[in-house]
PDB file of C-alpha atoms in Angstrom:
ATOM      1  CA  MET U   3      15.588  32.624 -53.917  1.00 63.00           C
ATOM      2  CA  PHE U   4      17.472  32.909 -57.202  1.00 71.00           C
ATOM      3  CA  LYS U   5      20.580  34.131 -55.365  1.00 73.00           C
ATOM      4  CA  ILE U   6      20.292  31.254 -52.894  1.00 74.00           C
ATOM      5  CA  LYS U   7      20.072  28.756 -55.770  1.00 79.00           C
ATOM      6  CA  ILE U   8      23.129  30.264 -57.480  1.00 84.00           C
ATOM      7  CA  ALA U   9      25.059  30.226 -54.187  1.00 80.00           C
ATOM      8  CA  GLY U  10      24.077  26.587 -53.632  1.00 83.00           C
ATOM      9  CA  ILE U  11      25.259  25.592 -57.117  1.00 88.00           C
ATOM     10  CA  LEU U  12      28.573  27.422 -56.623  1.00 89.00           C
ATOM     11  CA  ILE U  13      29.099  25.810 -53.209  1.00 87.00           C
ATOM     12  CA  PHE U  14      28.473  22.356 -54.671  1.00 88.00           C
ATOM     13  CA  SER U  15      30.829  23.027 -57.598  1.00 90.00           C
ATOM     14  CA  LEU U  16      33.592  24.361 -55.344  1.00 89.00           C
ATOM     15  CA  SER U  17      33.198  21.373 -53.016  1.00 89.00           C
ATOM     16  CA  VAL U  18      33.635  18.982 -55.948  1.00 91.00           C
ATOM     17  CA  VAL U  19      36.692  20.890 -57.235  1.00 91.00           C
ATOM     18  CA  LEU U  20      38.243  21.011 -53.760  1.00 89.00           C
ATOM     19  CA  SER U  21      37.665  17.287 -53.283  1.00 89.00           C
ATOM     20  CA  ALA U  22      39.257  16.501 -56.648  1.00 90.00           C
ATOM     21  CA  LEU U  23      42.184  18.826 -55.906  1.00 88.00           C
ATOM     22  CA  SER U  24      42.699  17.262 -52.475  1.00 88.00           C
ATOM     23  CA  LEU U  25      42.720  13.792 -54.018  1.00 89.00           C
ATOM     24  CA  TYR U  26      45.257  14.928 -56.611  1.00 86.00           C
ATOM     25  CA  ILE U  27      47.510  16.496 -53.954  1.00 86.00           C
ATOM     26  CA  ASN U  28      47.302  13.284 -51.960  1.00 87.00           C
ATOM     27  CA  HIS U  29      48.227  11.337 -55.108  1.00 84.00           C
ATOM     28  CA  VAL U  30      51.223  13.631 -55.686  1.00 80.00           C
ATOM     29  CA  ASN U  31      52.355  13.178 -52.080  1.00 85.00           C
ATOM     30  CA  ILE U  32      52.151   9.398 -52.420  1.00 85.00           C
ATOM     31  CA  ALA U  33      54.089   9.512 -55.709  1.00 78.00           C
ATOM     32  CA  ASN U  34      56.726  11.721 -54.086  1.00 80.00           C
ATOM     33  CA  ALA U  35      57.062   9.370 -51.122  1.00 83.00           C
ATOM     34  CA  ASN U  36      57.317   6.332 -53.406  1.00 81.00           C
ATOM     35  CA  MET U  37      59.938   7.987 -55.604  1.00 79.00           C
ATOM     36  CA  LEU U  38      62.110   9.053 -52.670  1.00 83.00           C
ATOM     37  CA  SER U  39      61.716   5.660 -51.014  1.00 83.00           C
ATOM     38  CA  SER U  40      62.725   3.926 -54.238  1.00 80.00           C
ATOM     39  CA  LEU U  41      65.784   6.159 -54.662  1.00 81.00           C
ATOM     40  CA  ASN U  42      66.910   5.500 -51.103  1.00 85.00           C
ATOM     41  CA  ALA U  43      66.373   1.780 -51.638  1.00 83.00           C
ATOM     42  CA  LYS U  44      68.435   1.989 -54.828  1.00 81.00           C
ATOM     43  CA  LYS U  45      71.260   3.670 -52.939  1.00 83.00           C
ATOM     44  CA  GLU U  46      71.212   1.026 -50.212  1.00 86.00           C
ATOM     45  CA  LEU U  47      71.118  -1.829 -52.738  1.00 83.00           C
ATOM     46  CA  SER U  48      74.051  -0.455 -54.752  1.00 84.00           C
ATOM     47  CA  GLN U  49      76.061  -0.119 -51.559  1.00 86.00           C
ATOM     48  CA  GLU U  50      75.042  -3.639 -50.533  1.00 86.00           C
ATOM     49  CA  VAL U  51      76.180  -5.020 -53.906  1.00 85.00           C
ATOM     50  CA  SER U  52      79.482  -3.143 -53.655  1.00 86.00           C
ATOM     51  CA  LYS U  53      80.069  -4.394 -50.115  1.00 87.00           C
ATOM     52  CA  ASN U  54      79.441  -8.016 -51.165  1.00 85.00           C
ATOM     53  CA  ILE U  55      81.775  -7.630 -54.151  1.00 85.00           C
ATOM     54  CA  PHE U  56      84.569  -6.316 -51.935  1.00 85.00           C
ATOM     55  CA  TYR U  57      83.979  -9.096 -49.441  1.00 84.00           C
ATOM     56  CA  ILE U  58      84.146 -11.820 -52.116  1.00 82.00           C
ATOM     57  CA  TYR U  59      87.219 -10.193 -53.623  1.00 80.00           C
ATOM     58  CA  LYS U  60      89.000 -10.369 -50.260  1.00 81.00           C
ATOM     59  CA  ASN U  61      87.627 -13.849 -49.467  1.00 81.00           C
ATOM     60  CA  LYS U  62      88.006 -15.966 -52.580  1.00 73.00           C
ATOM     61  CA  HIS U  63      86.200 -18.967 -51.159  1.00 74.00           C
ATOM     62  CA  ALA U  64      83.233 -17.060 -49.718  1.00 73.00           C
ATOM     63  CA  SER U  65      79.731 -17.889 -50.928  1.00 76.00           C
ATOM     64  CA  THR U  66      78.292 -15.725 -53.695  1.00 74.00           C
ATOM     65  CA  LYS U  67      74.643 -16.333 -52.731  1.00 81.00           C
ATOM     66  CA  GLN U  68      74.339 -13.049 -50.881  1.00 80.00           C
ATOM     67  CA  LEU U  69      75.862 -11.197 -53.823  1.00 78.00           C
ATOM     68  CA  GLU U  70      73.519 -12.902 -56.279  1.00 80.00           C
ATOM     69  CA  TYR U  71      70.512 -12.012 -54.111  1.00 81.00           C
ATOM     70  CA  SER U  72      71.657  -8.365 -53.852  1.00 80.00           C
ATOM     71  CA  ILE U  73      72.150  -8.185 -57.619  1.00 79.00           C
ATOM     72  CA  GLU U  74      68.686  -9.657 -58.196  1.00 81.00           C
ATOM     73  CA  GLN U  75      67.097  -7.072 -55.897  1.00 79.00           C
ATOM     74  CA  PHE U  76      69.082  -4.294 -57.533  1.00 76.00           C
ATOM     75  CA  ILE U  77      67.947  -5.257 -61.048  1.00 77.00           C
ATOM     76  CA  ALA U  78      64.297  -5.558 -59.948  1.00 76.00           C
ATOM     77  CA  ASN U  79      64.491  -2.110 -58.385  1.00 73.00           C
ATOM     78  CA  ILE U  80      66.030  -0.680 -61.566  1.00 71.00           C
ATOM     79  CA  ASN U  81      63.111  -1.960 -63.683  1.00 69.00           C
ATOM     80  CA  LYS U  82      60.626  -0.431 -61.272  1.00 68.00           C
ATOM     81  CA  GLN U  83      62.520   2.851 -61.136  1.00 62.00           C
ATOM     82  CA  GLU U  84      62.676   3.156 -64.924  1.00 60.00           C
ATOM     83  CA  LYS U  85      58.855   2.982 -65.101  1.00 61.00           C
ATOM     84  CA  GLU U  86      58.588   5.778 -62.547  1.00 62.00           C
ATOM     85  CA  PHE U  87      61.145   7.831 -64.435  1.00 59.00           C
ATOM     86  CA  LYS U  88      59.109   7.491 -67.615  1.00 58.00           C
ATOM     87  CA  GLU U  89      56.157   9.089 -65.801  1.00 57.00           C
ATOM     88  CA  PHE U  90      58.297  11.991 -64.638  1.00 56.00           C
ATOM     89  CA  ALA U  91      59.805  12.327 -68.104  1.00 51.00           C
ATOM     90  CA  LYS U  92      56.419  13.818 -69.094  1.00 54.00           C
ATOM     91  CA  THR U  93      57.063  16.857 -66.915  1.00 57.00           C
ATOM     92  CA  ASP U  94      58.156  20.177 -68.381  1.00 55.00           C
ATOM     93  CA  SER U  95      61.351  20.207 -66.280  1.00 64.00           C
ATOM     94  CA  SER U  96      64.387  19.694 -68.523  1.00 73.00           C
ATOM     95  CA  LEU U  97      66.593  19.253 -65.443  1.00 75.00           C
ATOM     96  CA  ILE U  98      64.557  16.272 -64.269  1.00 74.00           C
ATOM     97  CA  LYS U  99      64.630  14.703 -67.727  1.00 75.00           C
ATOM     98  CA  THR U 100      68.419  15.111 -67.897  1.00 80.00           C
ATOM     99  CA  GLN U 101      68.848  13.750 -64.384  1.00 78.00           C
ATOM    100  CA  ASN U 102      66.679  10.732 -65.200  1.00 77.00           C
ATOM    101  CA  ASP U 103      68.852   9.928 -68.205  1.00 79.00           C
ATOM    102  CA  THR U 104      71.998  10.300 -66.096  1.00 83.00           C
ATOM    103  CA  MET U 105      70.651   7.965 -63.415  1.00 81.00           C
ATOM    104  CA  ILE U 106      69.611   5.302 -65.926  1.00 79.00           C
ATOM    105  CA  ASN U 107      73.043   5.413 -67.596  1.00 86.00           C
ATOM    106  CA  LEU U 108      74.806   5.094 -64.238  1.00 85.00           C
ATOM    107  CA  TRP U 109      72.649   2.153 -63.191  1.00 82.00           C
ATOM    108  CA  ASN U 110      73.348   0.413 -66.466  1.00 84.00           C
ATOM    109  CA  GLU U 111      77.058   1.103 -66.080  1.00 88.00           C
ATOM    110  CA  PHE U 112      77.052  -0.151 -62.494  1.00 85.00           C
ATOM    111  CA  SER U 113      75.146  -3.274 -63.537  1.00 84.00           C
ATOM    112  CA  HIS U 114      77.666  -3.832 -66.322  1.00 87.00           C
ATOM    113  CA  HIS U 115      80.617  -3.654 -63.889  1.00 86.00           C
ATOM    114  CA  VAL U 116      78.861  -5.975 -61.438  1.00 85.00           C
ATOM    115  CA  GLN U 117      78.165  -8.517 -64.175  1.00 85.00           C
ATOM    116  CA  LYS U 118      81.756  -8.159 -65.340  1.00 86.00           C
ATOM    117  CA  PHE U 119      82.981  -8.920 -61.816  1.00 83.00           C
ATOM    118  CA  THR U 120      80.840 -12.059 -61.499  1.00 82.00           C
ATOM    119  CA  ASP U 121      82.198 -13.347 -64.818  1.00 82.00           C
ATOM    120  CA  GLN U 122      85.818 -12.553 -63.996  1.00 80.00           C
ATOM    121  CA  ASN U 123      85.565 -13.990 -60.494  1.00 78.00           C
ATOM    122  CA  LYS U 124      84.910 -17.421 -61.961  1.00 77.00           C
ATOM    123  CA  VAL U 125      88.417 -17.510 -63.505  1.00 73.00           C
ATOM    124  CA  ASN U 126      91.406 -17.405 -61.193  1.00 71.00           C
ATOM    125  CA  THR U 127      94.648 -16.488 -62.996  1.00 70.00           C
ATOM    126  CA  ALA U 128      97.302 -13.820 -62.540  1.00 67.00           C
ATOM    127  CA  TYR U 129      95.993 -11.873 -65.525  1.00 70.00           C
ATOM    128  CA  THR U 130      92.365 -12.078 -64.416  1.00 70.00           C
ATOM    129  CA  ASN U 131      93.358 -10.918 -60.952  1.00 74.00           C
ATOM    130  CA  ILE U 132      94.785  -7.719 -62.453  1.00 79.00           C
ATOM    131  CA  ILE U 133      91.636  -7.189 -64.526  1.00 84.00           C
ATOM    132  CA  LEU U 134      89.493  -8.055 -61.501  1.00 83.00           C
ATOM    133  CA  GLU U 135      91.248  -5.414 -59.437  1.00 84.00           C
ATOM    134  CA  GLN U 136      90.465  -2.808 -62.100  1.00 87.00           C
ATOM    135  CA  THR U 137      86.841  -3.961 -62.173  1.00 86.00           C
ATOM    136  CA  ILE U 138      86.683  -3.526 -58.394  1.00 87.00           C
ATOM    137  CA  LYS U 139      87.879   0.055 -58.801  1.00 89.00           C
ATOM    138  CA  ASP U 140      85.252   0.631 -61.505  1.00 89.00           C
ATOM    139  CA  VAL U 141      82.536  -0.754 -59.219  1.00 87.00           C
ATOM    140  CA  TYR U 142      83.717   1.477 -56.373  1.00 89.00           C
ATOM    141  CA  ASN U 143      83.926   4.632 -58.497  1.00 91.00           C
ATOM    142  CA  THR U 144      80.612   3.987 -60.236  1.00 89.00           C
ATOM    143  CA  ASN U 145      78.904   3.270 -56.918  1.00 88.00           C
ATOM    144  CA  LEU U 146      80.324   6.465 -55.419  1.00 90.00           C
ATOM    145  CA  GLN U 147      79.139   8.483 -58.401  1.00 90.00           C
ATOM    146  CA  LEU U 148      75.776   6.728 -58.278  1.00 86.00           C
ATOM    147  CA  VAL U 149      75.305   7.596 -54.596  1.00 88.00           C
ATOM    148  CA  MET U 150      76.121  11.248 -55.297  1.00 90.00           C
ATOM    149  CA  GLU U 151      73.688  11.379 -58.220  1.00 87.00           C
ATOM    150  CA  ILE U 152      70.977   9.715 -56.126  1.00 86.00           C
ATOM    151  CA  GLU U 153      71.398  12.391 -53.446  1.00 88.00           C
ATOM    152  CA  LYS U 154      71.204  15.021 -56.176  1.00 88.00           C
ATOM    153  CA  SER U 155      68.062  13.401 -57.599  1.00 84.00           C
ATOM    154  CA  ILE U 156      66.435  13.307 -54.159  1.00 85.00           C
ATOM    155  CA  SER U 157      67.051  17.041 -53.680  1.00 87.00           C
ATOM    156  CA  MET U 158      65.808  17.783 -57.203  1.00 84.00           C
ATOM    157  CA  TYR U 159      62.625  15.746 -56.806  1.00 82.00           C
ATOM    158  CA  GLN U 160      61.885  17.277 -53.427  1.00 84.00           C
ATOM    159  CA  ALA U 161      62.228  20.782 -54.882  1.00 85.00           C
ATOM    160  CA  TYR U 162      60.061  19.854 -57.874  1.00 82.00           C
ATOM    161  CA  PHE U 163      57.320  18.336 -55.720  1.00 82.00           C
ATOM    162  CA  PHE U 164      57.462  21.230 -53.278  1.00 84.00           C
ATOM    163  CA  ASN U 165      57.038  23.833 -56.038  1.00 83.00           C
ATOM    164  CA  SER U 166      54.225  21.842 -57.636  1.00 79.00           C
ATOM    165  CA  LEU U 167      52.403  21.450 -54.338  1.00 83.00           C
ATOM    166  CA  GLU U 168      52.833  25.130 -53.486  1.00 85.00           C
ATOM    167  CA  THR U 169      50.898  26.060 -56.621  1.00 84.00           C
ATOM    168  CA  TYR U 170      48.144  23.546 -55.926  1.00 86.00           C
ATOM    169  CA  LYS U 171      47.956  24.507 -52.258  1.00 86.00           C
ATOM    170  CA  THR U 172      47.635  28.189 -53.190  1.00 89.00           C
ATOM    171  CA  VAL U 173      44.743  27.333 -55.509  1.00 90.00           C
ATOM    172  CA  GLN U 174      43.268  25.127 -52.786  1.00 88.00           C
ATOM    173  CA  ILE U 175      43.421  27.945 -50.221  1.00 91.00           C
ATOM    174  CA  ILE U 176      41.804  30.417 -52.646  1.00 92.00           C
ATOM    175  CA  LEU U 177      38.995  27.962 -53.432  1.00 91.00           C
ATOM    176  CA  PHE U 178      38.522  27.232 -49.739  1.00 91.00           C
ATOM    177  CA  LEU U 179      38.234  30.944 -48.918  1.00 93.00           C
ATOM    178  CA  LEU U 180      35.698  31.363 -51.726  1.00 92.00           C
ATOM    179  CA  LEU U 181      33.755  28.424 -50.311  1.00 90.00           C
ATOM    180  CA  VAL U 182      33.767  29.985 -46.829  1.00 91.00           C
ATOM    181  CA  LEU U 183      32.566  33.336 -48.226  1.00 92.00           C
ATOM    182  CA  LEU U 184      29.782  31.608 -50.150  1.00 89.00           C
ATOM    183  CA  LEU U 185      28.752  29.685 -47.029  1.00 88.00           C
ATOM    184  CA  ILE U 186      28.646  32.938 -45.032  1.00 88.00           C
ATOM    185  CA  TYR U 187      26.596  34.599 -47.795  1.00 84.00           C
ATOM    186  CA  LEU U 188      24.227  31.625 -47.932  1.00 82.00           C
ATOM    187  CA  PHE U 189      23.899  31.677 -44.136  1.00 81.00           C
ATOM    188  CA  LEU U 190      22.973  35.381 -44.169  1.00 79.00           C
ATOM    189  CA  GLN U 191      20.423  34.820 -46.933  1.00 75.00           C
ATOM    190  CA  MET U 192      18.934  31.812 -45.152  1.00 76.00           C
ATOM    191  CA  LYS U 193      18.965  33.707 -41.848  1.00 75.00           C
ATOM    192  CA  ASP U 194      16.773  36.474 -43.309  1.00 69.00           C
ATOM    193  CA  LEU U 195      14.480  33.888 -44.848  1.00 71.00           C
ATOM    194  CA  MET U 196      14.203  31.932 -41.590  1.00 76.00           C
ATOM    195  CA  ILE U 197      13.452  35.139 -39.644  1.00 74.00           C
ATOM    196  CA  PHE U 198      10.609  35.933 -42.041  1.00 69.00           C
ATOM    197  CA  ILE U 199       9.269  32.364 -41.861  1.00 74.00           C
ATOM    198  CA  GLN U 200       9.464  32.459 -38.051  1.00 75.00           C
ATOM    199  CA  LYS U 201       7.513  35.725 -37.939  1.00 71.00           C
ATOM    200  CA  PHE U 202       4.895  34.270 -40.251  1.00 69.00           C
ATOM    201  CA  LEU U 203       4.612  31.118 -38.120  1.00 74.00           C
ATOM    202  CA  ASP U 204       4.344  33.158 -34.910  1.00 73.00           C
ATOM    203  CA  ALA U 205       1.544  35.255 -36.399  1.00 68.00           C
ATOM    204  CA  SER U 206      -0.274  32.128 -37.592  1.00 70.00           C
ATOM    205  CA  LYS U 207       0.060  30.455 -34.176  1.00 72.00           C
ATOM    206  CA  LYS U 208      -1.334  33.525 -32.400  1.00 68.00           C
ATOM    207  CA  LEU U 209      -4.244  33.701 -34.826  1.00 64.00           C
ATOM    208  CA  ILE U 210      -5.069  30.008 -34.323  1.00 64.00           C
ATOM    209  CA  ALA U 211      -4.487  29.932 -30.557  1.00 64.00           C
ATOM    210  CA  ASN U 212      -6.382  33.136 -29.652  1.00 59.00           C
ATOM    211  CA  ALA U 213      -9.001  33.069 -32.416  1.00 55.00           C
ATOM    212  CA  THR U 214      -8.460  36.811 -32.713  1.00 57.00           C
ATOM    213  CA  ILE U 215      -6.469  39.241 -34.800  1.00 57.00           C
ATOM    214  CA  LYS U 216      -6.252  41.770 -31.989  1.00 56.00           C
ATOM    215  CA  GLU U 217      -2.600  40.891 -31.285  1.00 53.00           C
ATOM    216  CA  LEU U 218      -1.739  40.347 -34.935  1.00 57.00           C
ATOM    217  CA  LYS U 219       0.916  42.779 -36.139  1.00 62.00           C
ATOM    218  CA  PRO U 220       2.405  43.348 -39.579  1.00 62.00           C
ATOM    219  CA  VAL U 221       5.793  41.850 -40.299  1.00 61.00           C
ATOM    220  CA  LYS U 222       8.590  44.418 -40.092  1.00 65.00           C
ATOM    221  CA  LEU U 223      11.158  43.823 -42.822  1.00 62.00           C
ATOM    222  CA  ASN U 224      14.725  45.098 -42.713  1.00 62.00           C
ATOM    223  CA  ASN U 225      15.841  43.206 -45.768  1.00 59.00           C
ATOM    224  CA  THR U 226      16.914  43.940 -49.311  1.00 57.00           C
ATOM    225  CA  ASN U 227      16.043  40.495 -50.644  1.00 63.00           C
ATOM    226  CA  LYS U 228      13.452  41.081 -53.355  1.00 68.00           C
ATOM    227  CA  GLU U 229      11.575  37.813 -52.836  1.00 64.00           C
ATOM    228  CA  ILE U 230      11.395  38.172 -49.036  1.00 64.00           C
ATOM    229  CA  VAL U 231      10.255  41.811 -49.289  1.00 70.00           C
ATOM    230  CA  GLU U 232       7.558  40.843 -51.794  1.00 70.00           C
ATOM    231  CA  ALA U 233       6.334  37.965 -49.610  1.00 68.00           C
ATOM    232  CA  GLY U 234       6.334  40.232 -46.538  1.00 69.00           C
ATOM    233  CA  ASN U 235       4.366  42.935 -48.337  1.00 73.00           C
ATOM    234  CA  ASN U 236       1.812  40.379 -49.499  1.00 73.00           C
ATOM    235  CA  PHE U 237       1.417  39.083 -45.946  1.00 70.00           C
ATOM    236  CA  ASN U 238       1.051  42.606 -44.527  1.00 72.00           C
ATOM    237  CA  PHE U 239      -1.403  43.503 -47.286  1.00 75.00           C
ATOM    238  CA  PHE U 240      -3.477  40.468 -46.316  1.00 71.00           C
ATOM    239  CA  ILE U 241      -3.483  41.588 -42.662  1.00 70.00           C
ATOM    240  CA  ASN U 242      -4.489  45.116 -43.689  1.00 73.00           C
ATOM    241  CA  LYS U 243      -7.394  43.798 -45.749  1.00 70.00           C
ATOM    242  CA  ILE U 244      -8.665  41.707 -42.833  1.00 69.00           C
ATOM    243  CA  ASN U 245      -8.474  44.587 -40.362  1.00 68.00           C
ATOM    244  CA  ASP U 246      -9.987  47.063 -42.816  1.00 70.00           C
ATOM    245  CA  SER U 247     -12.889  44.702 -43.469  1.00 66.00           C
ATOM    246  CA  VAL U 248     -13.469  44.194 -39.749  1.00 66.00           C
ATOM    247  CA  ARG U 249     -13.332  47.942 -39.073  1.00 68.00           C
ATOM    248  CA  HIS U 250     -15.762  48.691 -41.880  1.00 66.00           C
ATOM    249  CA  SER U 251     -18.100  45.987 -40.623  1.00 68.00           C
ATOM    250  CA  SER U 252     -17.862  47.370 -37.098  1.00 66.00           C
ATOM    251  CA  HIS U 253     -18.644  50.864 -38.370  1.00 67.00           C
ATOM    252  CA  SER U 254     -21.634  49.560 -40.346  1.00 67.00           C
ATOM    253  CA  LEU U 255     -22.927  47.749 -37.279  1.00 66.00           C
ATOM    254  CA  ASN U 256     -22.622  50.948 -35.256  1.00 72.00           C
ATOM    255  CA  LEU U 257     -24.699  52.818 -37.825  1.00 67.00           C
ATOM    256  CA  ALA U 258     -27.289  50.025 -37.945  1.00 68.00           C
ATOM    257  CA  THR U 259     -27.467  49.919 -34.142  1.00 68.00           C
ATOM    258  CA  HIS U 260     -27.979  53.668 -33.909  1.00 69.00           C
ATOM    259  CA  SER U 261     -30.636  53.514 -36.625  1.00 65.00           C
ATOM    260  CA  LEU U 262     -32.518  50.744 -34.840  1.00 66.00           C
ATOM    261  CA  GLU U 263     -32.245  52.602 -31.559  1.00 67.00           C
ATOM    262  CA  SER U 264     -33.792  55.625 -33.271  1.00 68.00           C
ATOM    263  CA  VAL U 265     -36.579  53.419 -34.641  1.00 66.00           C
ATOM    264  CA  GLU U 266     -37.070  51.940 -31.179  1.00 64.00           C
ATOM    265  CA  LYS U 267     -37.332  55.426 -29.695  1.00 70.00           C
ATOM    266  CA  ASN U 268     -39.866  56.471 -32.335  1.00 64.00           C
ATOM    267  CA  ILE U 269     -41.918  53.335 -31.704  1.00 67.00           C
ATOM    268  CA  GLU U 270     -41.902  54.014 -27.964  1.00 68.00           C
ATOM    269  CA  ASP U 271     -43.031  57.577 -28.618  1.00 67.00           C
ATOM    270  CA  PHE U 272     -45.766  56.263 -30.899  1.00 67.00           C
ATOM    271  CA  ILE U 273     -46.941  53.817 -28.206  1.00 67.00           C
ATOM    272  CA  ASP U 274     -47.077  56.677 -25.695  1.00 69.00           C
ATOM    273  CA  LEU U 275     -49.254  58.605 -28.123  1.00 65.00           C
ATOM    274  CA  LEU U 276     -51.536  55.602 -28.464  1.00 63.00           C
ATOM    275  CA  TYR U 277     -51.975  55.402 -24.697  1.00 67.00           C
ATOM    276  CA  ILE U 278     -52.744  59.103 -24.564  1.00 68.00           C
ATOM    277  CA  ALA U 279     -55.282  58.675 -27.337  1.00 63.00           C
ATOM    278  CA  GLN U 280     -56.764  55.713 -25.484  1.00 60.00           C
ATOM    279  CA  GLU U 281     -57.422  57.835 -22.431  1.00 58.00           C
ATOM    280  CA  ASN U 282     -59.271  60.464 -24.452  1.00 53.00           C
ATOM    281  CA  LYS U 283     -61.594  58.184 -26.418  1.00 53.00           C
ATOM    282  CA  GLN U 284     -62.948  54.698 -26.657  1.00 50.00           C
ATOM    283  CA  ARG U 285     -60.430  52.217 -28.078  1.00 51.00           C
ATOM    284  CA  ASP U 286     -61.706  50.412 -31.174  1.00 55.00           C
ATOM    285  CA  LYS U 287     -60.629  47.026 -32.469  1.00 54.00           C
ATOM    286  CA  ASP U 288     -58.475  48.422 -35.319  1.00 54.00           C
ATOM    287  CA  LEU U 289     -56.547  50.605 -32.917  1.00 55.00           C
ATOM    288  CA  THR U 290     -55.974  47.647 -30.617  1.00 59.00           C
ATOM    289  CA  LYS U 291     -54.609  45.586 -33.507  1.00 60.00           C
ATOM    290  CA  LYS U 292     -52.296  48.422 -34.533  1.00 59.00           C
ATOM    291  CA  GLU U 293     -51.112  48.730 -30.958  1.00 60.00           C
ATOM    292  CA  ASP U 294     -50.345  44.992 -30.774  1.00 64.00           C
ATOM    293  CA  ALA U 295     -48.439  45.163 -34.069  1.00 63.00           C
ATOM    294  CA  VAL U 296     -46.413  48.136 -32.866  1.00 61.00           C
ATOM    295  CA  ILE U 297     -45.566  46.386 -29.582  1.00 65.00           C
ATOM    296  CA  GLN U 298     -44.482  43.266 -31.488  1.00 66.00           C
ATOM    297  CA  SER U 299     -42.340  45.419 -33.801  1.00 65.00           C
ATOM    298  CA  LEU U 300     -40.798  47.046 -30.758  1.00 61.00           C
ATOM    299  CA  GLU U 301     -39.890  43.654 -29.326  1.00 68.00           C
ATOM    300  CA  GLU U 302     -38.354  42.571 -32.634  1.00 67.00           C
ATOM    301  CA  VAL U 303     -36.383  45.801 -32.873  1.00 65.00           C
ATOM    302  CA  SER U 304     -35.110  45.314 -29.304  1.00 70.00           C
ATOM    303  CA  ILE U 305     -34.010  41.763 -30.118  1.00 73.00           C
ATOM    304  CA  SER U 306     -32.277  42.978 -33.303  1.00 70.00           C
ATOM    305  CA  ILE U 307     -30.497  45.708 -31.386  1.00 67.00           C
ATOM    306  CA  GLN U 308     -29.290  43.167 -28.813  1.00 72.00           C
ATOM    307  CA  ARG U 309     -27.999  40.858 -31.544  1.00 69.00           C
ATOM    308  CA  LEU U 310     -26.253  43.731 -33.311  1.00 68.00           C
ATOM    309  CA  LYS U 311     -24.582  44.723 -30.042  1.00 70.00           C
ATOM    310  CA  GLU U 312     -23.380  41.156 -29.508  1.00 69.00           C
ATOM    311  CA  LEU U 313     -22.059  41.020 -33.082  1.00 67.00           C
ATOM    312  CA  LYS U 314     -20.381  44.385 -32.548  1.00 66.00           C
ATOM    313  CA  GLN U 315     -18.725  43.006 -29.407  1.00 68.00           C
ATOM    314  CA  ASP U 316     -17.411  40.006 -31.351  1.00 66.00           C
ATOM    315  CA  LEU U 317     -16.000  42.287 -34.016  1.00 62.00           C
ATOM    316  CA  ASP U 318     -14.391  44.476 -31.355  1.00 65.00           C
ATOM    317  CA  ASN U 319     -12.648  41.405 -30.029  1.00 64.00           C
ATOM    318  CA  LEU U 320     -11.269  40.710 -33.510  1.00 58.00           C
ATOM    319  CA  THR U 321     -10.343  44.265 -34.384  1.00 53.00           C
ATOM    320  CA  SER U 322      -6.684  45.085 -34.056  1.00 45.00           C
ATOM    321  CA  SER U 323      -5.870  47.692 -31.479  1.00 41.00           C
ATOM    322  CA  ILE U 324      -3.090  49.143 -33.644  1.00 39.00           C
ATOM    323  CA  THR U 325      -3.134  51.047 -36.901  1.00 40.00           C
ATOM    324  CA  ILE U 326      -1.684  48.762 -39.573  1.00 38.00           C
ATOM    325  CA  LYS U 327       0.260  50.315 -42.380  1.00 40.00           C
ATOM    326  CA  LYS U 328       1.515  48.462 -45.408  1.00 38.00           C
ATOM    327  CA  SER U 329       5.321  48.151 -45.294  1.00 38.00           C
TER     328      SER U 329
END
């Protein structure tokens, strides 16, 4: 039972650890998906801002509402991304930390060029047109570099998450295999225990149903479990004691029956002698009384013999027909 308790505690502990590890892996997967989704959104927004800038540059009288909306979305996404980068800055990967810094600098630079364009676009002179053209080139080059760095970041994050998950999944598989082995061990231990309990219940049912121990057999144990072997030996010892007691009682009844039969035979012989004596001489009153007492004793002995035989028959019905040996 001690081994079963230890196995149960270990199974519970492993189940808790596996559950916690599964939750953590799920959390990492969600974080990975969010990070990659945010990076892709950042790439699309920067391209959207660049496209609107080029469109406004070519169409001087076009509305800037779409550009303003794209810039607003881009800035909001930057703030969100910086928070996520701060979380990943806690990792031990120097490459990720360096890449995070590069991305933040590029976003700030891109935002600076975009803001510069919106300011310059409000003034329409020959000089500002030259400066505006240079700003457009800066926006284009920065956006191109930003897209390349985003693709690099996506590959880097995917590799980082993959390596991290591989370690956790390896641990998860090892813990799962240990859990399976413990469950198999517990099943084998419980199987032996259930077999013993079933044998005990079967023996009890036979004893109650038949009101006899004639069919009662000792429990055969093929087990190394100390507690089960001890319980089985105690049960078999109890059966042995019952059968030994019944056999001894049966033997004693046999001896008593034979003794009474001998007494009965002697009394019959004595009565025969009395009848012979009666034929040879006159019977007196004392002899008659003695004869009556002897006849009454004979009747009582006969009744006792009959009762002993009936009791012997009852014991024979209880006595086991097999020789029981303690296992």
